[in-house]
């Protein structure tokens, strides 16, 4: 990547570029993984949020707010519970509800919540999303 | 059965669980109202109170997926699990080294067995025997965390209130009567196509604009603030979506230039608030 930049005759001030590109690649890989997971059987949708942006892909747009609030509350609450019970870093959170289940995890400052039907394979989803 | 005996039976169960599984560091039991019924000796009251408060908040929001039947927080140093067993919630915190199969066998067998035994001895449902709350934490009003006024009214509306009227009146109308704050909505960003599209205008569902206009009966809403999660905001004109395919999809069409200003792109989420002046 650096060579390409030099070929283009960019100045030394542009040296931060590769990091940005790496981040972009990471995020695009993450998004691609989420898109793939989105097509798994029983996946209702996902919420991806980082410091700069948030994107939501849910089958039922009417539920967006409810799911977003649940996702956000879960991240905040589990952090507190982690401190209280010395769990240290949170790897993932799974909530099984009567209607759906939600998997939440953080990857490199990206907060991800995936909503799926109870019969869906959460192990498969977790493994795939962590392959970034 | 006396409530003290019931609490004692549960506490003894928790203690026995920990004897059988020393990897269970903390354990406590909550009733359906998330009131503490029993706790082990390792868990301090302060920790417990804080944990219940946090769980209460999370449980309150979990209605979106049908409540909580089971919750697992997988940490680097341990794991926390909340399981619904009949009419109670059993909360356990285990160390990283714990054999989960063994822990699950103990918790998912021992507790239900004791509960069934108590129920049989009592000849009645457990609910009526729960002890007076040692501590009852009130759930925060939904409005405090729900940023969407429209959504918050949905949640805060008391069930059973004017049921007959609501059955006859459209849902939106009943909500608007209760709304106390300017309604804001969240939308998914969609491209605004067309060469003649004005760069200072966004398009949203006509139904949303109508709702806003009904909400502010004396005023016509012509502008709105579009806010991003990154904290950027732009005031712009609003018009209704022309593309019928996008109607009712929760989308906002934003011109490319405005997307650049807001540093957002298609598929991301923004909040749109009506401007009332």
mmCIF file with all atom_site columns, N, CA and C in Angstrom, chain A residues 17-77:
data_model
loop_
_atom_site.group_PDB
_atom_site.id
_atom_site.type_symbol
_atom_site.label_atom_id
_atom_site.label_alt_id
_atom_site.label_comp_id
_atom_site.label_asym_id
_atom_site.label_entity_id
_atom_site.label_seq_id
_atom_site.pdbx_PDB_ins_code
_atom_site.Cartn_x
_atom_site.Cartn_y
_atom_site.Cartn_z
_atom_site.occupancy
_atom_site.B_iso_or_equiv
_atom_site.pdbx_formal_charge
_atom_site.auth_seq_id
_atom_site.auth_comp_id
_atom_site.auth_asym_id
_atom_site.auth_atom_id
_atom_site.pdbx_PDB_model_num
ATOM 1   N N  . UNK A 1 17 ? -2.322  7.262   5.820  1.00 0.00 ? 17 UNK A N  1
ATOM 2   C CA . UNK A 1 17 ? -3.297  6.616   4.930  1.00 0.00 ? 17 UNK A CA 1
ATOM 3   C C  . UNK A 1 17 ? -3.450  5.104   5.118  1.00 0.00 ? 17 UNK A C  1
ATOM 4   N N  . UNK A 1 18 ? -2.310  4.355   5.190  1.00 0.00 ? 18 UNK A N  1
ATOM 5   C CA . UNK A 1 18 ? -2.466  2.897   5.277  1.00 0.00 ? 18 UNK A CA 1
ATOM 6   C C  . UNK A 1 18 ? -3.334  2.462   6.453  1.00 0.00 ? 18 UNK A C  1
ATOM 7   N N  . UNK A 1 19 ? -3.230  3.166   7.589  1.00 0.00 ? 19 UNK A N  1
ATOM 8   C CA . UNK A 1 19 ? -4.037  2.820   8.759  1.00 0.00 ? 19 UNK A CA 1
ATOM 9   C C  . UNK A 1 19 ? -5.509  2.963   8.419  1.00 0.00 ? 19 UNK A C  1
ATOM 10  N N  . UNK A 1 20 ? -5.813  4.058   7.767  1.00 0.00 ? 20 UNK A N  1
ATOM 11  C CA . UNK A 1 20 ? -7.201  4.317   7.390  1.00 0.00 ? 20 UNK A CA 1
ATOM 12  C C  . UNK A 1 20 ? -7.692  3.209   6.465  1.00 0.00 ? 20 UNK A C  1
ATOM 13  N N  . UNK A 1 21 ? -6.820  2.850   5.526  1.00 0.00 ? 21 UNK A N  1
ATOM 14  C CA . UNK A 1 21 ? -7.200  1.811   4.571  1.00 0.00 ? 21 UNK A CA 1
ATOM 15  C C  . UNK A 1 21 ? -7.416  0.479   5.309  1.00 0.00 ? 21 UNK A C  1
ATOM 16  N N  . UNK A 1 22 ? -6.515  0.208   6.276  1.00 0.00 ? 22 UNK A N  1
ATOM 17  C CA . UNK A 1 22 ? -6.664  -1.026  7.036  1.00 0.00 ? 22 UNK A CA 1
ATOM 18  C C  . UNK A 1 22 ? -7.992  -1.044  7.787  1.00 0.00 ? 22 UNK A C  1
ATOM 19  N N  . UNK A 1 23 ? -8.294  0.116   8.400  1.00 0.00 ? 23 UNK A N  1
ATOM 20  C CA . UNK A 1 23 ? -9.557  0.210   9.134  1.00 0.00 ? 23 UNK A CA 1
ATOM 21  C C  . UNK A 1 23 ? -10.734 -0.011  8.214  1.00 0.00 ? 23 UNK A C  1
ATOM 22  N N  . UNK A 1 24 ? -10.611 0.626   7.039  1.00 0.00 ? 24 UNK A N  1
ATOM 23  C CA . UNK A 1 24 ? -11.701 0.492   6.074  1.00 0.00 ? 24 UNK A CA 1
ATOM 24  C C  . UNK A 1 24 ? -11.848 -0.959  5.648  1.00 0.00 ? 24 UNK A C  1
ATOM 25  N N  . UNK A 1 25 ? -10.713 -1.628  5.464  1.00 0.00 ? 25 UNK A N  1
ATOM 26  C CA . UNK A 1 25 ? -10.756 -3.029  5.057  1.00 0.00 ? 25 UNK A CA 1
ATOM 27  C C  . UNK A 1 25 ? -11.395 -3.873  6.156  1.00 0.00 ? 25 UNK A C  1
ATOM 28  N N  . UNK A 1 26 ? -10.985 -3.576  7.394  1.00 0.00 ? 26 UNK A N  1
ATOM 29  C CA . UNK A 1 26 ? -11.528 -4.323  8.525  1.00 0.00 ? 26 UNK A CA 1
ATOM 30  C C  . UNK A 1 26 ? -13.041 -4.155  8.587  1.00 0.00 ? 26 UNK A C  1
ATOM 31  N N  . UNK A 1 27 ? -13.461 -2.891  8.466  1.00 0.00 ? 27 UNK A N  1
ATOM 32  C CA . UNK A 1 27 ? -14.888 -2.626  8.579  1.00 0.00 ? 27 UNK A CA 1
ATOM 33  C C  . UNK A 1 27 ? -15.664 -3.247  7.418  1.00 0.00 ? 27 UNK A C  1
ATOM 34  N N  . UNK A 1 28 ? -15.046 -3.168  6.242  1.00 0.00 ? 28 UNK A N  1
ATOM 35  C CA . UNK A 1 28 ? -15.770 -3.740  5.100  1.00 0.00 ? 28 UNK A CA 1
ATOM 36  C C  . UNK A 1 28 ? -15.846 -5.275  5.223  1.00 0.00 ? 28 UNK A C  1
ATOM 37  N N  . UNK A 1 29 ? -14.798 -5.868  5.804  1.00 0.00 ? 29 UNK A N  1
ATOM 38  C CA . UNK A 1 29 ? -14.835 -7.318  6.017  1.00 0.00 ? 29 UNK A CA 1
ATOM 39  C C  . UNK A 1 29 ? -15.931 -7.666  7.021  1.00 0.00 ? 29 UNK A C  1
ATOM 40  N N  . UNK A 1 30 ? -15.978 -6.831  8.059  1.00 0.00 ? 30 UNK A N  1
ATOM 41  C CA . UNK A 1 30 ? -16.993 -7.054  9.091  1.00 0.00 ? 30 UNK A CA 1
ATOM 42  C C  . UNK A 1 30 ? -18.398 -6.946  8.489  1.00 0.00 ? 30 UNK A C  1
ATOM 43  N N  . UNK A 1 31 ? -18.574 -5.919  7.694  1.00 0.00 ? 31 UNK A N  1
ATOM 44  C CA . UNK A 1 31 ? -19.884 -5.723  7.053  1.00 0.00 ? 31 UNK A CA 1
ATOM 45  C C  . UNK A 1 31 ? -20.209 -6.889  6.110  1.00 0.00 ? 31 UNK A C  1
ATOM 46  N N  . UNK A 1 32 ? -19.178 -7.339  5.406  1.00 0.00 ? 32 UNK A N  1
ATOM 47  C CA . UNK A 1 32 ? -19.391 -8.463  4.483  1.00 0.00 ? 32 UNK A CA 1
ATOM 48  C C  . UNK A 1 32 ? -19.802 -9.719  5.263  1.00 0.00 ? 32 UNK A C  1
ATOM 49  N N  . UNK A 1 33 ? -19.127 -9.925  6.399  1.00 0.00 ? 33 UNK A N  1
ATOM 50  C CA . UNK A 1 33 ? -19.482 -11.081 7.234  1.00 0.00 ? 33 UNK A CA 1
ATOM 51  C C  . UNK A 1 33 ? -20.922 -10.980 7.722  1.00 0.00 ? 33 UNK A C  1
ATOM 52  N N  . UNK A 1 34 ? -21.290 -9.768  8.119  1.00 0.00 ? 34 UNK A N  1
ATOM 53  C CA . UNK A 1 34 ? -22.656 -9.563  8.599  1.00 0.00 ? 34 UNK A CA 1
ATOM 54  C C  . UNK A 1 34 ? -23.664 -9.809  7.478  1.00 0.00 ? 34 UNK A C  1
ATOM 55  N N  . UNK A 1 35 ? -23.308 -9.362  6.291  1.00 0.00 ? 35 UNK A N  1
ATOM 56  C CA . UNK A 1 35 ? -24.203 -9.581  5.152  1.00 0.00 ? 35 UNK A CA 1
ATOM 57  C C  . UNK A 1 35 ? -24.371 -11.073 4.879  1.00 0.00 ? 35 UNK A C  1
ATOM 58  N N  . UNK A 1 36 ? -23.262 -11.804 5.051  1.00 0.00 ? 36 UNK A N  1
ATOM 59  C CA . UNK A 1 36 ? -23.336 -13.253 4.839  1.00 0.00 ? 36 UNK A CA 1
ATOM 60  C C  . UNK A 1 36 ? -24.227 -13.896 5.913  1.00 0.00 ? 36 UNK A C  1
ATOM 61  N N  . UNK A 1 37 ? -23.993 -13.461 7.154  1.00 0.00 ? 37 UNK A N  1
ATOM 62  C CA . UNK A 1 37 ? -24.786 -14.007 8.270  1.00 0.00 ? 37 UNK A CA 1
ATOM 63  C C  . UNK A 1 37 ? -26.259 -13.671 8.070  1.00 0.00 ? 37 UNK A C  1
ATOM 64  N N  . UNK A 1 38 ? -26.503 -12.491 7.533  1.00 0.00 ? 38 UNK A N  1
ATOM 65  C CA . UNK A 1 38 ? -27.876 -12.032 7.293  1.00 0.00 ? 38 UNK A CA 1
ATOM 66  C C  . UNK A 1 38 ? -28.672 -13.044 6.458  1.00 0.00 ? 38 UNK A C  1
ATOM 67  N N  . UNK A 1 39 ? -27.925 -13.768 5.617  1.00 0.00 ? 39 UNK A N  1
ATOM 68  C CA . UNK A 1 39 ? -28.598 -14.735 4.742  1.00 0.00 ? 39 UNK A CA 1
ATOM 69  C C  . UNK A 1 39 ? -28.761 -16.124 5.358  1.00 0.00 ? 39 UNK A C  1
ATOM 70  N N  . UNK A 1 40 ? -28.208 -16.298 6.561  1.00 0.00 ? 40 UNK A N  1
ATOM 71  C CA . UNK A 1 40 ? -28.397 -17.589 7.233  1.00 0.00 ? 40 UNK A CA 1
ATOM 72  C C  . UNK A 1 40 ? -29.876 -17.769 7.566  1.00 0.00 ? 40 UNK A C  1
ATOM 73  N N  . UNK A 1 41 ? -30.266 -19.020 7.720  1.00 0.00 ? 41 UNK A N  1
ATOM 74  C CA . UNK A 1 41 ? -31.658 -19.308 8.098  1.00 0.00 ? 41 UNK A CA 1
ATOM 75  C C  . UNK A 1 41 ? -31.974 -18.731 9.466  1.00 0.00 ? 41 UNK A C  1
ATOM 76  N N  . UNK A 1 42 ? -33.093 -18.078 9.583  1.00 0.00 ? 42 UNK A N  1
ATOM 77  C CA . UNK A 1 42 ? -33.577 -17.624 10.880 1.00 0.00 ? 42 UNK A CA 1
ATOM 78  C C  . UNK A 1 42 ? -32.973 -16.319 11.376 1.00 0.00 ? 42 UNK A C  1
ATOM 79  N N  . UNK A 1 43 ? -32.162 -15.669 10.569 1.00 0.00 ? 43 UNK A N  1
ATOM 80  C CA . UNK A 1 43 ? -31.579 -14.396 11.006 1.00 0.00 ? 43 UNK A CA 1
ATOM 81  C C  . UNK A 1 43 ? -32.584 -13.279 10.721 1.00 0.00 ? 43 UNK A C  1
ATOM 82  N N  . UNK A 1 44 ? -32.884 -12.534 11.750 1.00 0.00 ? 44 UNK A N  1
ATOM 83  C CA . UNK A 1 44 ? -33.883 -11.466 11.623 1.00 0.00 ? 44 UNK A CA 1
ATOM 84  C C  . UNK A 1 44 ? -33.207 -10.153 11.223 1.00 0.00 ? 44 UNK A C  1
ATOM 85  N N  . UNK A 1 45 ? -31.978 -9.989  11.609 1.00 0.00 ? 45 UNK A N  1
ATOM 86  C CA . UNK A 1 45 ? -31.257 -8.782  11.233 1.00 0.00 ? 45 UNK A CA 1
ATOM 87  C C  . UNK A 1 45 ? -30.132 -8.483  12.184 1.00 0.00 ? 45 UNK A C  1
ATOM 88  N N  . UNK A 1 46 ? -29.504 -7.332  11.955 1.00 0.00 ? 46 UNK A N  1
ATOM 89  C CA . UNK A 1 46 ? -28.385 -6.964  12.822 1.00 0.00 ? 46 UNK A CA 1
ATOM 90  C C  . UNK A 1 46 ? -28.280 -5.453  12.996 1.00 0.00 ? 46 UNK A C  1
ATOM 91  N N  . UNK A 1 47 ? -27.551 -5.075  14.034 1.00 0.00 ? 47 UNK A N  1
ATOM 92  C CA . UNK A 1 47 ? -27.226 -3.665  14.270 1.00 0.00 ? 47 UNK A CA 1
ATOM 93  C C  . UNK A 1 47 ? -25.722 -3.585  14.425 1.00 0.00 ? 47 UNK A C  1
ATOM 94  N N  . UNK A 1 48 ? -25.115 -2.701  13.669 1.00 0.00 ? 48 UNK A N  1
ATOM 95  C CA . UNK A 1 48 ? -23.667 -2.496  13.770 1.00 0.00 ? 48 UNK A CA 1
ATOM 96  C C  . UNK A 1 48 ? -23.444 -1.029  14.121 1.00 0.00 ? 48 UNK A C  1
ATOM 97  N N  . UNK A 1 49 ? -22.726 -0.807  15.194 1.00 0.00 ? 49 UNK A N  1
ATOM 98  C CA . UNK A 1 49 ? -22.523 0.579   15.634 1.00 0.00 ? 49 UNK A CA 1
ATOM 99  C C  . UNK A 1 49 ? -21.075 0.760   16.055 1.00 0.00 ? 49 UNK A C  1
ATOM 100 N N  . UNK A 1 50 ? -20.472 1.834   15.550 1.00 0.00 ? 50 UNK A N  1
ATOM 101 C CA . UNK A 1 50 ? -19.152 2.193   16.061 1.00 0.00 ? 50 UNK A CA 1
ATOM 102 C C  . UNK A 1 50 ? -19.156 3.675   16.394 1.00 0.00 ? 50 UNK A C  1
ATOM 103 N N  . UNK A 1 51 ? -17.988 4.222   16.646 1.00 0.00 ? 51 UNK A N  1
ATOM 104 C CA . UNK A 1 51 ? -17.950 5.610   17.109 1.00 0.00 ? 51 UNK A CA 1
ATOM 105 C C  . UNK A 1 51 ? -18.412 6.596   16.043 1.00 0.00 ? 51 UNK A C  1
ATOM 106 N N  . UNK A 1 52 ? -18.322 6.189   14.793 1.00 0.00 ? 52 UNK A N  1
ATOM 107 C CA . UNK A 1 52 ? -18.666 7.127   13.716 1.00 0.00 ? 52 UNK A CA 1
ATOM 108 C C  . UNK A 1 52 ? -20.040 6.902   13.098 1.00 0.00 ? 52 UNK A C  1
ATOM 109 N N  . UNK A 1 53 ? -20.476 5.682   13.120 1.00 0.00 ? 53 UNK A N  1
ATOM 110 C CA . UNK A 1 53 ? -21.714 5.417   12.384 1.00 0.00 ? 53 UNK A CA 1
ATOM 111 C C  . UNK A 1 53 ? -22.486 4.245   12.981 1.00 0.00 ? 53 UNK A C  1
ATOM 112 N N  . UNK A 1 54 ? -23.673 4.097   12.490 1.00 0.00 ? 54 UNK A N  1
ATOM 113 C CA . UNK A 1 54 ? -24.474 2.944   12.906 1.00 0.00 ? 54 UNK A CA 1
ATOM 114 C C  . UNK A 1 54 ? -25.262 2.469   11.702 1.00 0.00 ? 54 UNK A C  1
ATOM 115 N N  . UNK A 1 55 ? -25.340 1.185   11.538 1.00 0.00 ? 55 UNK A N  1
ATOM 116 C CA . UNK A 1 55 ? -26.181 0.693   10.453 1.00 0.00 ? 55 UNK A CA 1
ATOM 117 C C  . UNK A 1 55 ? -27.046 -0.457  10.956 1.00 0.00 ? 55 UNK A C  1
ATOM 118 N N  . UNK A 1 56 ? -28.233 -0.488  10.429 1.00 0.00 ? 56 UNK A N  1
ATOM 119 C CA . UNK A 1 56 ? -29.198 -1.483  10.879 1.00 0.00 ? 56 UNK A CA 1
ATOM 120 C C  . UNK A 1 56 ? -29.793 -2.174  9.671  1.00 0.00 ? 56 UNK A C  1
ATOM 121 N N  . UNK A 1 57 ? -29.872 -3.462  9.757  1.00 0.00 ? 57 UNK A N  1
ATOM 122 C CA . UNK A 1 57 ? -30.553 -4.218  8.714  1.00 0.00 ? 57 UNK A CA 1
ATOM 123 C C  . UNK A 1 57 ? -31.500 -5.188  9.415  1.00 0.00 ? 57 UNK A C  1
ATOM 124 N N  . UNK A 1 58 ? -32.757 -4.848  9.434  1.00 0.00 ? 58 UNK A N  1
ATOM 125 C CA . UNK A 1 58 ? -33.746 -5.685  10.114 1.00 0.00 ? 58 UNK A CA 1
ATOM 126 C C  . UNK A 1 58 ? -34.923 -5.949  9.185  1.00 0.00 ? 58 UNK A C  1
ATOM 127 N N  . UNK A 1 59 ? -35.477 -7.146  9.315  1.00 0.00 ? 59 UNK A N  1
ATOM 128 C CA . UNK A 1 59 ? -36.617 -7.488  8.457  1.00 0.00 ? 59 UNK A CA 1
ATOM 129 C C  . UNK A 1 59 ? -37.803 -6.585  8.750  1.00 0.00 ? 59 UNK A C  1
ATOM 130 N N  . UNK A 1 60 ? -37.987 -6.279  10.024 1.00 0.00 ? 60 UNK A N  1
ATOM 131 C CA . UNK A 1 60 ? -39.148 -5.497  10.424 1.00 0.00 ? 60 UNK A CA 1
ATOM 132 C C  . UNK A 1 60 ? -38.717 -4.100  10.878 1.00 0.00 ? 60 UNK A C  1
ATOM 133 N N  . UNK A 1 61 ? -38.827 -3.108  9.994  1.00 0.00 ? 61 UNK A N  1
ATOM 134 C CA . UNK A 1 61 ? -38.351 -1.762  10.346 1.00 0.00 ? 61 UNK A CA 1
ATOM 135 C C  . UNK A 1 61 ? -39.079 -1.174  11.552 1.00 0.00 ? 61 UNK A C  1
ATOM 136 N N  . UNK A 1 62 ? -40.292 -1.637  11.792 1.00 0.00 ? 62 UNK A N  1
ATOM 137 C CA . UNK A 1 62 ? -41.054 -1.086  12.922 1.00 0.00 ? 62 UNK A CA 1
ATOM 138 C C  . UNK A 1 62 ? -40.394 -1.411  14.258 1.00 0.00 ? 62 UNK A C  1
ATOM 139 N N  . UNK A 1 63 ? -39.531 -2.414  14.255 1.00 0.00 ? 63 UNK A N  1
ATOM 140 C CA . UNK A 1 63 ? -38.900 -2.860  15.512 1.00 0.00 ? 63 UNK A CA 1
ATOM 141 C C  . UNK A 1 63 ? -37.530 -2.214  15.728 1.00 0.00 ? 63 UNK A C  1
ATOM 142 N N  . UNK A 1 64 ? -37.114 -1.408  14.780 1.00 0.00 ? 64 UNK A N  1
ATOM 143 C CA . UNK A 1 64 ? -35.747 -0.871  14.818 1.00 0.00 ? 64 UNK A CA 1
ATOM 144 C C  . UNK A 1 64 ? -35.424 -0.231  16.164 1.00 0.00 ? 64 UNK A C  1
ATOM 145 N N  . UNK A 1 65 ? -36.297 0.631   16.612 1.00 0.00 ? 65 UNK A N  1
ATOM 146 C CA . UNK A 1 65 ? -36.009 1.374   17.842 1.00 0.00 ? 65 UNK A CA 1
ATOM 147 C C  . UNK A 1 65 ? -35.930 0.435   19.039 1.00 0.00 ? 65 UNK A C  1
ATOM 148 N N  . UNK A 1 66 ? -36.892 -0.462  19.131 1.00 0.00 ? 66 UNK A N  1
ATOM 149 C CA . UNK A 1 66 ? -36.899 -1.400  20.265 1.00 0.00 ? 66 UNK A CA 1
ATOM 150 C C  . UNK A 1 66 ? -35.614 -2.219  20.293 1.00 0.00 ? 66 UNK A C  1
ATOM 151 N N  . UNK A 1 67 ? -35.233 -2.703  19.134 1.00 0.00 ? 67 UNK A N  1
ATOM 152 C CA . UNK A 1 67 ? -34.022 -3.526  19.070 1.00 0.00 ? 67 UNK A CA 1
ATOM 153 C C  . UNK A 1 67 ? -32.781 -2.687  19.359 1.00 0.00 ? 67 UNK A C  1
ATOM 154 N N  . UNK A 1 68 ? -32.769 -1.474  18.836 1.00 0.00 ? 68 UNK A N  1
ATOM 155 C CA . UNK A 1 68 ? -31.598 -0.600  19.059 1.00 0.00 ? 68 UNK A CA 1
ATOM 156 C C  . UNK A 1 68 ? -31.448 -0.291  20.546 1.00 0.00 ? 68 UNK A C  1
ATOM 157 N N  . UNK A 1 69 ? -32.570 -0.047  21.208 1.00 0.00 ? 69 UNK A N  1
ATOM 158 C CA . UNK A 1 69 ? -32.522 0.256   22.641 1.00 0.00 ? 69 UNK A CA 1
ATOM 159 C C  . UNK A 1 69 ? -32.063 -0.973  23.420 1.00 0.00 ? 69 UNK A C  1
ATOM 160 N N  . UNK A 1 70 ? -32.599 -2.130  23.057 1.00 0.00 ? 70 UNK A N  1
ATOM 161 C CA . UNK A 1 70 ? -32.195 -3.364  23.745 1.00 0.00 ? 70 UNK A CA 1
ATOM 162 C C  . UNK A 1 70 ? -30.694 -3.599  23.569 1.00 0.00 ? 70 UNK A C  1
ATOM 163 N N  . UNK A 1 71 ? -30.240 -3.416  22.331 1.00 0.00 ? 71 UNK A N  1
ATOM 164 C CA . UNK A 1 71 ? -28.825 -3.628  22.041 1.00 0.00 ? 71 UNK A CA 1
ATOM 165 C C  . UNK A 1 71 ? -27.956 -2.687  22.872 1.00 0.00 ? 71 UNK A C  1
ATOM 166 N N  . UNK A 1 72 ? -28.303 -1.418  22.835 1.00 0.00 ? 72 UNK A N  1
ATOM 167 C CA . UNK A 1 72 ? -27.520 -0.407  23.555 1.00 0.00 ? 72 UNK A CA 1
ATOM 168 C C  . UNK A 1 72 ? -27.530 -0.669  25.067 1.00 0.00 ? 72 UNK A C  1
ATOM 169 N N  . UNK A 1 73 ? -28.718 -0.972  25.601 1.00 0.00 ? 73 UNK A N  1
ATOM 170 C CA . UNK A 1 73 ? -28.830 -1.250  27.042 1.00 0.00 ? 73 UNK A CA 1
ATOM 171 C C  . UNK A 1 73 ? -28.005 -2.469  27.419 1.00 0.00 ? 73 UNK A C  1
ATOM 172 N N  . UNK A 1 74 ? -28.032 -3.475  26.553 1.00 0.00 ? 74 UNK A N  1
ATOM 173 C CA . UNK A 1 74 ? -27.285 -4.700  26.840 1.00 0.00 ? 74 UNK A CA 1
ATOM 174 C C  . UNK A 1 74 ? -25.788 -4.428  26.961 1.00 0.00 ? 74 UNK A C  1
ATOM 175 N N  . UNK A 1 75 ? -25.259 -3.642  26.022 1.00 0.00 ? 75 UNK A N  1
ATOM 176 C CA . UNK A 1 75 ? -23.822 -3.337  26.091 1.00 0.00 ? 75 UNK A CA 1
ATOM 177 C C  . UNK A 1 75 ? -23.480 -2.581  27.377 1.00 0.00 ? 75 UNK A C  1
ATOM 178 N N  . UNK A 1 76 ? -24.297 -1.586  27.703 1.00 0.00 ? 76 UNK A N  1
ATOM 179 C CA . UNK A 1 76 ? -24.028 -0.793  28.908 1.00 0.00 ? 76 UNK A CA 1
ATOM 180 C C  . UNK A 1 76 ? -24.180 -1.645  30.173 1.00 0.00 ? 76 UNK A C  1
ATOM 181 N N  . UNK A 1 77 ? -25.251 -2.421  30.211 1.00 0.00 ? 77 UNK A N  1
ATOM 182 C CA . UNK A 1 77 ? -25.536 -3.210  31.411 1.00 0.00 ? 77 UNK A CA 1
ATOM 183 C C  . UNK A 1 77 ? -24.481 -4.292  31.638 1.00 0.00 ? 77 UNK A C  1
#
